[in-house]
XYZ file of N, CA and C in Angstrom:
822
model
N -11.206 5.341 -22.860
C -12.066 6.204 -22.201
C -13.370 5.773 -21.827
N -13.913 4.970 -22.739
C -15.294 4.408 -22.625
C -15.209 3.317 -21.434
N -14.214 2.601 -21.430
C -14.055 1.527 -20.173
C -13.757 2.307 -18.990
N -13.014 3.380 -19.031
C -12.831 4.205 -17.662
C -14.080 4.734 -17.296
N -14.910 5.220 -18.069
C -16.194 5.792 -17.838
C -17.185 4.855 -17.052
N -17.148 3.562 -17.782
C -18.095 2.540 -17.346
C -17.628 1.880 -16.038
N -16.286 1.602 -15.930
C -15.893 0.879 -14.800
C -15.349 1.651 -13.537
N -15.088 2.981 -13.870
C -14.447 3.720 -12.768
C -15.425 4.971 -12.403
N -15.664 5.792 -13.486
C -16.349 7.020 -13.132
C -17.820 6.684 -12.710
N -18.571 5.864 -13.562
C -19.940 5.573 -13.270
C -20.139 4.950 -11.935
N -19.314 3.931 -11.505
C -19.466 3.298 -10.085
C -19.122 4.305 -9.066
N -18.241 5.238 -9.287
C -17.899 6.264 -8.348
C -19.056 7.203 -8.029
N -19.736 7.545 -9.096
C -20.873 8.486 -8.980
C -22.148 7.657 -8.375
N -22.284 6.436 -8.716
C -23.371 5.594 -8.074
C -22.953 5.511 -6.581
N -21.694 5.357 -6.200
C -21.381 5.244 -4.793
C -21.575 6.507 -4.068
N -21.296 7.608 -4.744
C -21.575 8.978 -4.092
C -22.994 9.120 -3.858
N -23.934 8.729 -4.784
C -25.382 8.819 -4.614
C -25.873 7.979 -3.520
N -25.356 6.631 -3.477
C -25.823 5.741 -2.483
C -25.444 6.176 -0.882
N -24.498 6.966 -0.939
C -24.077 7.425 0.452
C -25.103 8.304 1.121
N -26.070 8.758 0.305
C -27.301 9.590 0.848
C -28.458 8.789 1.011
N -28.319 7.430 0.983
C -29.502 6.572 1.094
C -29.242 5.534 2.061
N -30.383 4.905 2.624
C -30.321 3.595 3.429
C -30.832 2.543 2.522
N -29.903 1.583 2.280
C -30.295 0.459 1.350
C -29.669 -0.785 1.769
N -30.421 -1.965 1.701
C -29.916 -3.211 2.120
C -29.732 -4.199 0.939
N -29.551 -3.628 -0.263
C -29.412 -4.501 -1.501
C -30.739 -4.987 -2.061
N -31.825 -4.968 -1.221
C -32.926 -5.680 -1.732
C -34.122 -4.915 -1.743
N -34.373 -4.032 -0.721
C -35.544 -3.220 -0.557
C -35.321 -1.804 -1.299
N -36.280 -1.083 -1.418
C -36.132 0.143 -2.127
C -35.243 1.152 -1.303
N -34.267 1.815 -1.884
C -33.468 2.762 -1.183
C -34.227 3.891 -0.531
N -33.895 4.174 0.644
C -34.608 5.256 1.342
C -33.592 6.500 1.536
N -34.032 7.637 1.027
C -33.153 8.805 1.113
C -32.985 9.270 2.565
N -31.807 9.377 3.127
C -31.527 9.770 4.543
C -30.726 11.013 4.557
N -30.366 11.650 3.468
C -29.599 12.915 3.547
C -28.111 12.593 3.916
N -27.699 13.428 4.922
C -26.333 13.389 5.395
C -26.193 12.451 6.644
N -27.287 11.684 7.007
C -27.195 10.882 8.130
C -26.078 9.797 8.258
N -25.743 9.373 6.979
C -24.692 8.377 7.025
C -23.375 9.030 7.400
N -23.139 10.220 7.026
C -21.840 10.905 7.314
C -21.848 11.356 8.811
N -23.034 11.744 9.296
C -23.148 12.038 10.714
C -22.817 10.904 11.575
N -23.224 9.708 11.114
C -23.053 8.492 11.789
C -21.590 8.193 11.899
N -20.726 8.519 11.014
C -19.363 8.225 10.980
C -18.793 8.769 12.265
N -19.181 9.968 12.771
C -18.482 10.619 13.813
C -18.530 9.743 15.093
N -19.696 9.071 15.273
C -19.848 8.238 16.557
C -19.473 6.806 16.433
N -19.081 6.396 15.275
C -18.829 4.978 15.008
C -17.427 4.560 15.467
N -17.426 4.010 16.632
C -16.148 3.653 17.248
C -15.379 2.606 16.409
N -16.114 1.580 15.803
C -15.428 0.607 14.915
C -14.829 1.228 13.821
N -15.471 2.371 13.164
C -14.874 2.908 12.028
C -13.632 3.620 12.319
N -13.527 4.251 13.549
C -12.305 4.957 14.054
C -11.243 4.054 14.290
N -11.643 2.848 14.811
C -10.501 1.823 15.022
C -9.856 1.344 13.774
N -10.800 1.072 12.744
C -10.315 0.626 11.481
C -9.409 1.745 10.796
N -9.865 2.965 11.109
C -9.020 4.067 10.548
C -7.519 4.069 11.162
N -7.543 3.730 12.495
C -6.322 3.607 13.246
C -5.453 2.464 12.735
N -6.144 1.397 12.421
C -5.471 0.236 11.826
C -4.902 0.569 10.412
N -5.607 1.354 9.527
C -5.160 1.690 8.294
C -4.037 2.674 8.490
N -3.929 3.604 9.410
C -2.888 4.406 9.619
C -1.648 3.652 9.984
N -1.784 2.635 10.743
C -0.674 1.818 11.096
C -0.038 0.944 9.810
N -0.995 0.531 9.056
C -0.611 -0.022 7.726
C 0.248 0.875 6.942
N -0.271 2.097 6.834
C 0.521 3.071 6.043
C 1.880 3.467 6.765
N 1.844 3.663 7.867
C 3.271 3.965 8.650
C 4.248 2.846 8.447
N 3.731 1.638 8.664
C 4.584 0.407 8.643
C 5.023 0.044 7.190
N 4.215 0.526 6.167
C 4.460 0.008 4.854
C 5.084 1.018 3.882
N 4.615 2.250 3.856
C 4.927 3.176 2.859
C 6.475 3.473 2.875
N 6.950 3.958 3.925
C 8.380 4.369 3.959
C 9.323 3.191 3.792
N 9.113 1.995 4.363
C 10.003 0.869 4.172
C 9.995 0.456 2.752
N 8.820 0.418 2.108
C 8.659 0.005 0.764
C 9.563 0.922 -0.148
N 9.447 2.168 0.102
C 10.096 3.352 -0.741
C 11.605 3.131 -0.583
N 12.116 3.064 0.661
C 13.479 3.034 0.999
C 14.139 1.636 0.444
N 13.437 0.544 0.758
C 13.972 -0.694 0.235
C 13.950 -0.853 -1.255
N 12.856 -0.302 -1.866
C 12.778 -0.322 -3.306
C 13.966 0.490 -3.919
N 14.313 1.676 -3.342
C 15.369 2.520 -3.804
C 16.728 1.720 -3.858
N 16.979 1.068 -2.532
C 18.191 0.387 -2.372
C 18.303 -0.818 -3.384
N 17.240 -1.440 -3.477
C 17.287 -2.666 -4.427
C 17.469 -2.282 -5.809
N 16.801 -1.018 -6.196
C 16.981 -0.501 -7.523
C 18.405 -0.197 -7.793
N 19.088 0.374 -6.807
C 20.547 0.742 -6.957
C 21.323 -0.465 -7.373
N 21.068 -1.450 -6.521
C 21.695 -2.868 -6.809
C 21.436 -3.404 -8.169
N 20.125 -3.440 -8.568
C 19.822 -3.924 -9.866
C 20.370 -3.148 -10.960
N 20.538 -1.865 -10.771
C 21.087 -0.993 -11.771
C 22.584 -0.989 -11.936
N 23.335 -1.612 -10.897
C 24.753 -1.603 -10.834
C 25.364 -2.676 -11.712
N 26.553 -2.716 -11.876
C 27.222 -3.673 -12.758
C 27.857 -4.801 -11.897
N 27.385 -4.920 -10.659
C 27.938 -5.991 -9.810
C 27.420 -7.375 -10.408
N 28.196 -8.462 -10.021
C 27.792 -9.894 -10.451
C 26.534 -10.244 -9.777
N 25.625 -10.871 -10.645
C 24.317 -11.269 -10.191
C 23.199 -10.282 -10.280
N 23.583 -9.136 -10.762
C 22.538 -8.013 -10.901
C 21.458 -8.414 -11.912
N 21.863 -9.069 -13.033
C 20.963 -9.416 -14.035
C 20.052 -10.512 -13.499
N 20.528 -11.495 -12.725
C 19.578 -12.454 -12.174
C 18.639 -11.899 -11.205
N 19.095 -10.764 -10.470
C 18.244 -10.170 -9.541
C 17.034 -9.330 -10.154
N 17.470 -8.904 -11.449
C 16.323 -8.221 -12.155
C 15.198 -9.128 -12.432
N 15.532 -10.426 -12.728
C 14.446 -11.321 -12.902
C 13.657 -11.699 -11.614
N 14.301 -11.806 -10.614
C 13.658 -12.241 -9.318
C 12.739 -11.104 -8.819
N 13.174 -9.883 -8.906
C 12.316 -8.782 -8.256
C 10.971 -8.641 -9.137
N 11.037 -9.097 -10.316
C 9.789 -9.031 -11.127
C 8.802 -10.126 -10.770
N 9.204 -11.179 -10.118
C 8.286 -12.319 -10.049
C 6.995 -11.925 -9.214
N 6.999 -11.150 -8.187
C 5.755 -10.892 -7.534
C 4.617 -10.381 -8.372
N 5.050 -9.565 -9.482
C 4.097 -8.988 -10.363
C 3.273 -9.970 -11.093
N 3.623 -11.197 -11.235
C 2.901 -12.129 -12.024
C 1.872 -12.791 -11.224
N 1.855 -12.647 -9.881
C 0.771 -13.161 -9.003
C -0.195 -12.217 -8.614
N -1.515 -12.507 -8.740
C -2.591 -11.628 -8.381
C -2.507 -11.596 -6.828
N -3.379 -10.652 -6.249
C -3.421 -10.405 -4.792
C -3.859 -11.735 -4.138
N -4.932 -12.434 -4.819
C -5.468 -13.695 -4.140
C -4.464 -14.811 -4.127
N -3.654 -14.917 -5.289
C -2.745 -15.884 -5.378
C -1.482 -15.644 -4.425
N -1.027 -14.305 -4.391
C -0.054 -13.998 -3.332
C -0.446 -14.226 -2.037
N -1.680 -13.939 -1.669
C -2.191 -14.206 -0.303
C -2.124 -15.573 0.020
N -2.571 -16.422 -0.905
C -2.413 -17.884 -0.671
C -1.021 -18.453 -0.382
N -0.272 -17.904 -1.190
C 1.321 -18.298 -1.032
C 1.687 -17.938 0.336
N 1.379 -16.751 0.763
C 1.928 -16.251 2.090
C 1.158 -16.863 3.300
N -0.053 -17.328 3.066
C -0.735 -18.089 4.032
C -0.024 -19.429 4.406
N 0.453 -20.042 3.317
C 1.365 -21.265 3.470
C 2.613 -20.907 4.096
N 3.245 -19.879 3.796
C 4.531 -19.460 4.391
C 4.358 -19.205 5.938
N 3.239 -18.590 6.298
C 3.065 -18.282 7.661
C 2.400 -19.505 8.459
N 2.152 -20.580 7.941
C 1.593 -21.656 8.635
C 2.485 -21.969 10.020
N 1.740 -22.065 11.068
C 2.466 -22.192 12.352
C 3.332 -23.471 12.420
N 2.941 -24.550 11.857
C 3.731 -25.827 11.975
C 4.619 -26.206 10.842
N 3.932 -26.059 9.664
C 4.634 -26.565 8.447
C 4.955 -25.364 7.456
N 4.817 -24.147 7.982
C 5.093 -23.159 7.194
C 6.637 -22.852 6.980
N 6.999 -22.233 5.825
C 8.377 -22.054 5.441
C 9.099 -21.161 6.492
N 8.458 -20.163 6.927
C 9.087 -19.121 7.873
C 9.352 -19.817 9.163
N 8.430 -20.482 9.719
C 8.662 -21.206 11.021
C 9.608 -22.333 10.894
N 9.648 -22.984 9.770
C 10.616 -24.046 9.517
C 12.014 -23.494 9.543
N 12.265 -22.274 9.061
C 13.552 -21.619 9.041
C 13.959 -21.278 10.347
N 12.974 -20.579 11.088
C 13.276 -20.197 12.486
C 13.572 -21.380 13.387
N 12.970 -22.394 13.112
C 13.091 -23.717 13.931
C 14.431 -24.275 13.810
N 15.195 -23.991 12.807
C 16.522 -24.375 12.576
C 17.530 -23.839 13.661
N 17.114 -22.811 14.169
C 17.897 -22.104 15.209
C 17.380 -22.400 16.656
N 16.479 -23.357 16.728
C 15.948 -23.738 18.005
C 14.829 -22.757 18.537
N 14.299 -22.065 17.632
C 13.234 -21.069 18.196
C 11.903 -21.492 17.582
N 10.844 -21.653 18.505
C 9.602 -21.853 17.979
C 8.881 -20.671 17.455
N 8.470 -20.603 16.161
C 7.823 -19.486 15.581
C 6.298 -19.279 16.106
N 5.891 -18.163 16.061
C 4.430 -17.850 16.427
C 3.471 -18.171 15.427
N 2.157 -18.229 15.815
C 1.043 -18.410 14.862
C 0.862 -16.877 14.203
N 1.622 -16.626 13.159
C 1.645 -15.415 12.567
C 0.356 -14.615 12.250
N -0.558 -15.419 11.752
C -1.830 -14.804 11.305
C -2.960 -14.787 12.364
N -2.746 -15.407 13.344
C -3.779 -15.499 14.473
C -3.439 -14.882 15.777
N -2.088 -14.483 15.850
C -1.617 -13.831 17.030
C -1.681 -12.256 16.860
N -2.485 -11.552 17.804
C -2.635 -10.044 17.601
C -1.316 -9.311 17.448
N -0.294 -9.807 18.008
C 0.990 -9.113 17.945
C 1.731 -9.288 16.650
N 1.494 -10.324 15.891
C 2.152 -10.564 14.650
C 1.198 -10.449 13.343
N 0.106 -10.483 13.597
C -0.841 -10.456 12.311
C -0.593 -9.405 11.420
N -0.708 -8.136 11.994
C -0.527 -6.931 11.286
C 0.874 -6.774 10.579
N 1.937 -7.047 11.352
C 3.274 -7.049 10.651
C 3.573 -8.026 9.595
N 2.798 -9.182 9.685
C 2.779 -10.280 8.720
C 2.245 -9.777 7.457
N 1.080 -9.181 7.619
C 0.421 -8.645 6.283
C 1.126 -7.489 5.665
N 1.725 -6.635 6.537
C 2.570 -5.618 6.004
C 3.778 -6.106 5.154
N 4.464 -7.029 5.653
C 5.519 -7.715 5.108
C 5.136 -8.308 3.631
N 3.882 -8.949 3.623
C 3.406 -9.545 2.333
C 3.087 -8.379 1.387
N 2.584 -7.299 1.802
C 2.224 -6.200 0.910
C 3.498 -5.533 0.445
N 4.510 -5.398 1.206
C 5.706 -4.772 0.809
C 6.283 -5.555 -0.343
N 6.360 -6.998 -0.057
C 6.806 -7.820 -1.129
C 6.136 -7.657 -2.414
N 4.719 -7.452 -2.297
C 3.947 -7.316 -3.565
C 4.279 -6.068 -4.289
N 4.423 -4.911 -3.450
C 4.646 -3.642 -4.026
C 6.011 -3.344 -4.529
N 7.011 -4.108 -4.069
C 8.451 -3.749 -4.459
C 8.754 -3.749 -6.064
N 8.130 -4.747 -6.757
C 8.516 -4.737 -8.209
C 8.236 -3.331 -8.877
N 7.147 -2.817 -8.657
C 6.693 -1.494 -9.388
C 7.691 -0.398 -8.886
N 7.966 -0.413 -7.476
C 8.886 0.581 -6.993
C 10.271 0.502 -7.564
N 10.685 -0.728 -7.616
C 12.068 -0.893 -8.244
C 12.124 -0.530 -9.720
N 11.036 -0.900 -10.377
C 11.072 -0.500 -11.869
C 11.047 1.028 -11.969
N 10.320 1.751 -11.177
C 10.203 3.233 -11.297
C 11.583 3.833 -11.058
N 12.173 3.317 -9.977
C 13.533 3.852 -9.546
C 14.632 3.492 -10.584
N 14.625 2.317 -11.111
C 15.550 1.939 -12.184
C 15.467 2.934 -13.365
N 14.217 3.173 -13.812
C 14.018 4.107 -14.883
C 14.585 5.483 -14.570
N 14.441 5.986 -13.349
C 15.004 7.301 -12.795
C 16.533 7.220 -12.728
N 17.043 6.102 -12.142
C 18.462 6.048 -12.135
C 19.203 6.043 -13.542
N 18.573 5.496 -14.504
C 19.098 5.460 -15.767
C 19.119 6.715 -16.494
N 18.357 7.765 -15.967
C 18.298 9.056 -16.491
C 19.423 10.055 -15.991
N 20.119 9.609 -14.954
C 21.132 10.312 -14.244
C 22.376 10.269 -15.231
N 22.917 11.446 -15.662
C 24.145 11.462 -16.529
C 25.346 10.867 -15.749
N 26.117 10.058 -16.464
C 27.218 9.449 -15.863
C 28.342 10.488 -15.593
N 28.363 11.695 -16.249
C 29.293 12.625 -16.095
C 29.301 13.134 -14.669
N 28.175 13.078 -14.029
C 27.998 13.589 -12.652
C 28.865 12.691 -11.654
N 28.801 11.405 -11.932
C 29.521 10.462 -11.115
C 31.020 10.749 -11.331
N 31.402 10.827 -12.596
C 32.749 11.011 -13.016
C 33.439 12.260 -12.400
N 32.633 13.256 -12.359
C 33.045 14.529 -11.850
C 33.209 14.364 -10.347
N 32.339 13.729 -9.710
C 32.321 13.501 -8.200
C 33.587 12.726 -7.902
N 33.836 11.628 -8.765
C 34.857 10.724 -8.401
C 36.257 11.515 -8.415
N 36.342 12.384 -9.429
C 37.540 13.205 -9.569
C 37.832 14.111 -8.380
N 36.594 14.479 -7.755
C 36.625 15.400 -6.479
C 36.838 14.652 -5.152
N 36.981 13.272 -5.406
C 37.241 12.363 -4.197
C 36.154 11.862 -3.494
N 34.882 11.956 -4.163
C 33.660 11.460 -3.437
C 33.621 9.943 -3.619
N 33.430 9.194 -2.528
C 33.429 7.754 -2.625
C 31.931 7.392 -3.100
N 31.660 6.053 -3.088
C 30.377 5.535 -3.631
C 29.216 5.969 -2.747
N 29.488 6.013 -1.403
C 28.343 6.372 -0.517
C 28.122 7.841 -0.598
N 29.068 8.632 -0.718
C 28.920 10.081 -0.939
C 28.197 10.405 -2.212
N 28.486 9.674 -3.403
C 27.765 9.827 -4.561
C 26.310 9.435 -4.430
N 26.089 8.334 -3.683
C 24.695 7.838 -3.536
C 23.895 8.893 -2.764
N 24.438 9.464 -1.756
C 23.743 10.362 -1.041
C 23.605 11.857 -1.670
N 24.548 12.318 -2.287
C 24.580 13.664 -2.771
C 24.191 13.769 -4.258
N 24.285 12.672 -5.088
C 23.857 12.787 -6.499
C 22.700 11.821 -6.725
N 22.780 10.562 -6.416
C 21.713 9.577 -6.727
C 20.402 9.928 -6.083
N 20.350 10.041 -4.827
C 19.141 10.304 -4.011
C 18.419 11.623 -4.397
N 19.132 12.757 -4.544
C 18.519 14.006 -4.961
C 17.933 13.862 -6.402
N 18.662 13.193 -7.136
C 18.231 13.174 -8.551
C 16.955 12.294 -8.850
N 16.586 11.433 -7.879
C 15.360 10.670 -8.074
C 14.305 11.274 -7.096
N 14.326 12.474 -6.747
C 13.320 13.025 -5.875
C 12.029 13.094 -6.449
N 11.827 13.342 -7.703
C 10.556 13.335 -8.323
C 9.908 11.969 -8.299
N 10.853 11.012 -8.616
C 10.248 9.489 -8.446
C 9.972 9.178 -7.131
N 10.675 9.636 -6.178
C 10.250 9.299 -4.864
C 8.950 9.787 -4.408
N 8.634 11.103 -4.804
C 7.283 11.555 -4.624
C 6.239 10.768 -5.212
N 6.507 10.308 -6.459
C 5.460 9.457 -7.179
C 5.300 8.184 -6.452
N 6.485 7.508 -6.027
C 6.375 6.313 -5.277
C 5.535 6.461 -3.989
N 5.766 7.532 -3.308
C 5.085 7.825 -2.019
C 3.554 7.907 -2.173
N 3.201 8.538 -3.300
C 1.777 8.700 -3.541
C 1.119 7.281 -3.876
N 1.838 6.558 -4.820
C 1.239 5.273 -5.208
C 1.280 4.242 -4.047
N 2.307 4.354 -3.153
C 2.231 3.429 -1.965
C 1.210 3.908 -0.895
N 0.878 5.171 -0.773
C -0.077 5.578 0.044
C -1.479 4.999 -0.350
N -1.747 5.099 -1.696
C -2.943 4.551 -2.334
C -2.989 3.079 -2.069
N -1.820 2.434 -2.338
C -1.785 0.967 -2.203
C -2.053 0.497 -0.778
N -1.449 1.148 0.259
C -1.579 0.732 1.600
C -2.959 1.229 2.152
N -3.605 2.203 1.515
C -4.960 2.591 2.067
C -5.954 1.607 1.521
N -5.950 1.234 0.195
C -6.920 0.385 -0.254
C -6.612 -1.094 -0.536
N -5.267 -1.310 -0.718
C -4.881 -2.699 -0.938
C -4.980 -3.640 0.169
N -5.175 -3.102 1.393
C -5.415 -3.984 2.511
C -6.644 -4.936 2.444
N -7.534 -4.322 1.622
C -8.891 -5.045 1.469
C -8.754 -6.554 1.113
N -8.235 -6.757 -0.012
C -8.079 -8.222 -0.469
C -7.181 -9.040 0.439
N -6.003 -8.390 0.718
C -5.032 -9.158 1.526
C -5.626 -9.588 2.841
N -6.163 -8.566 3.583
C -6.722 -8.901 5.001
C -7.967 -9.854 4.864
N -8.797 -9.587 3.815
C -9.983 -10.421 3.687
C -9.615 -11.885 3.479
N -8.640 -12.135 2.693
C -8.174 -13.476 2.395
C -7.359 -14.162 3.494
N -6.478 -13.390 4.047
C -5.451 -13.949 4.859
C -5.900 -14.028 6.379
N -6.627 -12.976 6.754
C -7.010 -12.922 8.321
C -8.483 -12.711 8.580
N -9.180 -12.363 7.444
C -10.662 -12.006 7.626
C -10.808 -10.690 8.510
N -9.808 -9.967 8.721
C -9.833 -8.810 9.517
C -9.333 -9.046 10.930
N -9.266 -10.227 11.374
C -8.801 -10.679 12.739
C -7.324 -10.675 12.839
N -6.772 -11.048 13.971
C -7.553 -11.501 15.205
C -7.892 -10.242 15.957
N -9.107 -10.234 16.507
C -9.552 -9.130 17.363
C -9.557 -7.668 16.629
N -9.825 -7.847 15.323
C -9.851 -6.594 14.505
C -8.615 -5.858 14.191
N -7.466 -6.601 14.579
C -6.143 -5.944 14.401
C -5.810 -5.762 12.956
N -6.455 -6.306 11.979
C -6.091 -6.140 10.555
C -7.375 -5.697 9.777
N -8.365 -5.241 10.474
C -9.651 -4.626 9.850
C -9.328 -3.186 9.385
N -8.898 -2.944 8.187
C -8.542 -1.638 7.791
C -9.838 -0.982 7.447
N -9.814 0.251 6.983
C -11.056 1.110 6.636
C -11.748 0.425 5.466
N -10.846 0.033 4.475
C -11.353 -0.594 3.223
C -12.195 -1.888 3.580
N -11.510 -2.620 4.384
C -12.202 -3.924 4.752
C -13.480 -3.710 5.645
N -13.416 -2.618 6.529
C -14.527 -2.260 7.312
C -15.755 -1.921 6.369
N -15.523 -1.119 5.399
C -16.556 -0.770 4.442
C -16.995 -1.876 3.755
N -16.241 -2.801 3.357
C -16.649 -4.088 2.676
C -17.616 -4.896 3.623
N -17.155 -5.000 4.854
C -17.972 -5.777 5.784
C -19.440 -5.089 6.088
N -19.285 -3.752 6.116
C -20.574 -3.013 6.373
C -21.540 -3.242 5.239
N -21.000 -3.117 3.978
C -21.745 -3.239 2.732
C -22.289 -4.558 2.511
N -21.486 -5.671 2.612
C -21.852 -7.024 2.117
C -22.143 -7.973 3.238
N -21.801 -7.723 4.488
C -22.215 -8.665 5.472
C -23.362 -7.979 6.316
N -23.282 -6.825 6.560
C -24.338 -6.192 7.336
C -25.413 -5.539 6.403
N -25.077 -5.466 5.065
C -26.001 -5.026 3.932
C -26.423 -3.581 4.246
N -25.477 -2.769 4.641
C -25.813 -1.354 4.974
C -25.084 -0.682 3.715
N -25.459 -0.670 2.601
C -24.788 -0.281 1.376
C -24.588 1.309 1.465
N -25.617 1.989 1.950
C -25.523 3.452 2.005
C -24.358 3.888 2.896
N -24.338 3.320 4.097
C -23.319 3.626 5.098
C -21.965 3.243 4.542
N -21.794 2.134 3.903
C -20.622 1.606 3.420
C -20.043 2.549 2.405
N -21.061 3.173 1.574
C -20.534 4.153 0.559
C -20.004 5.301 1.286
N -20.647 5.704 2.326
C -20.133 6.883 3.058
C -18.743 6.617 3.712
N -18.552 5.478 4.177
C -17.292 5.064 4.719
C -16.154 5.173 3.584
N -16.485 4.739 2.387
C -15.536 4.618 1.309
C -15.253 6.124 0.875
N -16.235 6.942 0.880
C -15.937 8.396 0.459
C -15.123 9.059 1.472
N -15.356 8.621 2.787
C -14.450 9.159 3.840
C -13.043 8.850 3.594
N -12.851 7.461 3.247
C -11.494 7.077 2.771
C -10.927 7.750 1.713
N -11.707 8.102 0.633
C -11.251 8.972 -0.519
C -10.909 10.280 -0.156
N -11.733 10.877 0.830
C -11.399 12.215 1.315
C -10.034 12.333 1.954
N -9.730 11.309 2.660
C -8.401 11.207 3.356
C -7.328 11.158 2.365
N -7.529 10.317 1.421
C -6.451 10.191 0.230
C -6.280 11.568 -0.553
N -7.449 12.240 -0.729
C -7.401 13.554 -1.396
C -6.612 14.513 -0.585
N -6.831 14.577 0.629
C -6.096 15.535 1.539
C -4.651 15.224 1.499
N -4.344 13.959 1.633
C -2.977 13.431 1.550
C -2.262 13.991 0.210
N -3.000 13.851 -0.888
C -2.407 14.187 -2.167
C -2.322 15.634 -2.308
N -3.202 16.421 -1.666
C -3.053 17.946 -1.708
C -1.866 18.370 -0.896
N -1.666 17.709 0.272
C -0.529 18.162 1.167
C 0.705 17.793 0.359
N 0.778 16.683 -0.314
C 2.036 16.246 -1.093
C 2.170 17.308 -2.183
N 1.143 17.795 -2.847
C 1.419 18.756 -3.923
C 1.906 20.180 -3.333
N 1.420 20.461 -2.166
C 1.853 21.746 -1.583
C 3.284 21.629 -1.068
N 3.699 20.385 -0.679
C 5.076 20.361 -0.126
C 6.011 20.326 -1.449
N 5.724 19.613 -2.454
C 6.479 19.518 -3.698
C 6.435 20.896 -4.452
N 5.368 21.707 -4.309
C 5.467 22.969 -5.009
C 6.344 23.904 -4.230
N 6.309 23.745 -2.794
C 7.255 24.612 -2.023
C 8.685 24.235 -2.257
N 8.964 22.968 -2.555
C 10.401 22.666 -2.790
C 10.827 23.208 -4.143
N 9.855 23.079 -5.073
C 10.273 23.610 -6.422
C 10.491 25.065 -6.390
N 9.555 25.821 -5.737
C 9.730 27.200 -5.558
C 11.083 27.568 -4.884
N 11.483 26.847 -3.805
C 12.684 27.196 -3.232
C 13.994 26.883 -4.164
N 13.845 25.699 -5.035
C 14.835 25.515 -5.832
C 15.082 26.496 -6.894
């Protein structure tokens, strides 16, 4: 609790306070009231970064959830190779964001990268993944999905192992095949875990783009990977507008809070109908 207060609560309160000031990291902070929040409304660059963030969320959250569920079903099955797969899916967890970004930068190299080398075997010339506006964002999303999958798979495996085997035995006696059992028993039984995964991935794709985009693309090309988190970082540490950067960060937090409240309302409605 002490560590949480020092490293989470206290910085959050300081950030909240700084959002009401104009400060360049060196001079004395100047109180400006709500001017920083009013400025958000007319900031075209901020709105563009918000759109980029929304695209990251749309492209990443649902695919990560669905793919994580499918891979968890495979890992939890008794098919040959499932044990080896459990080791492989855990590997991304041992790499930090910086290390993972460095690995994927090499994979995406236009000439000597692994991905373009594989594509070249089929006689196709691969693009410059991280410098082409058409491919930079999908390339980052793919890397983030790869990084997020281990936690999603672990959560789903834990949920799958809580489903009683008697349900599957009864369904088999009634003539339900594997696909029917997956859709009618497995998927509904892990609904609570799916909600948790969606919330965690929403948080991850809202804020996790900062380190990934900063290291891999620097927010380029042409701002195609400048998320809201990275925009706040650039405003605070490159333009040295710390107060306004704090306001942008609080705006992002408010978006996340609204998303969480909507999720709770939807889940409460589902529980009430059940």
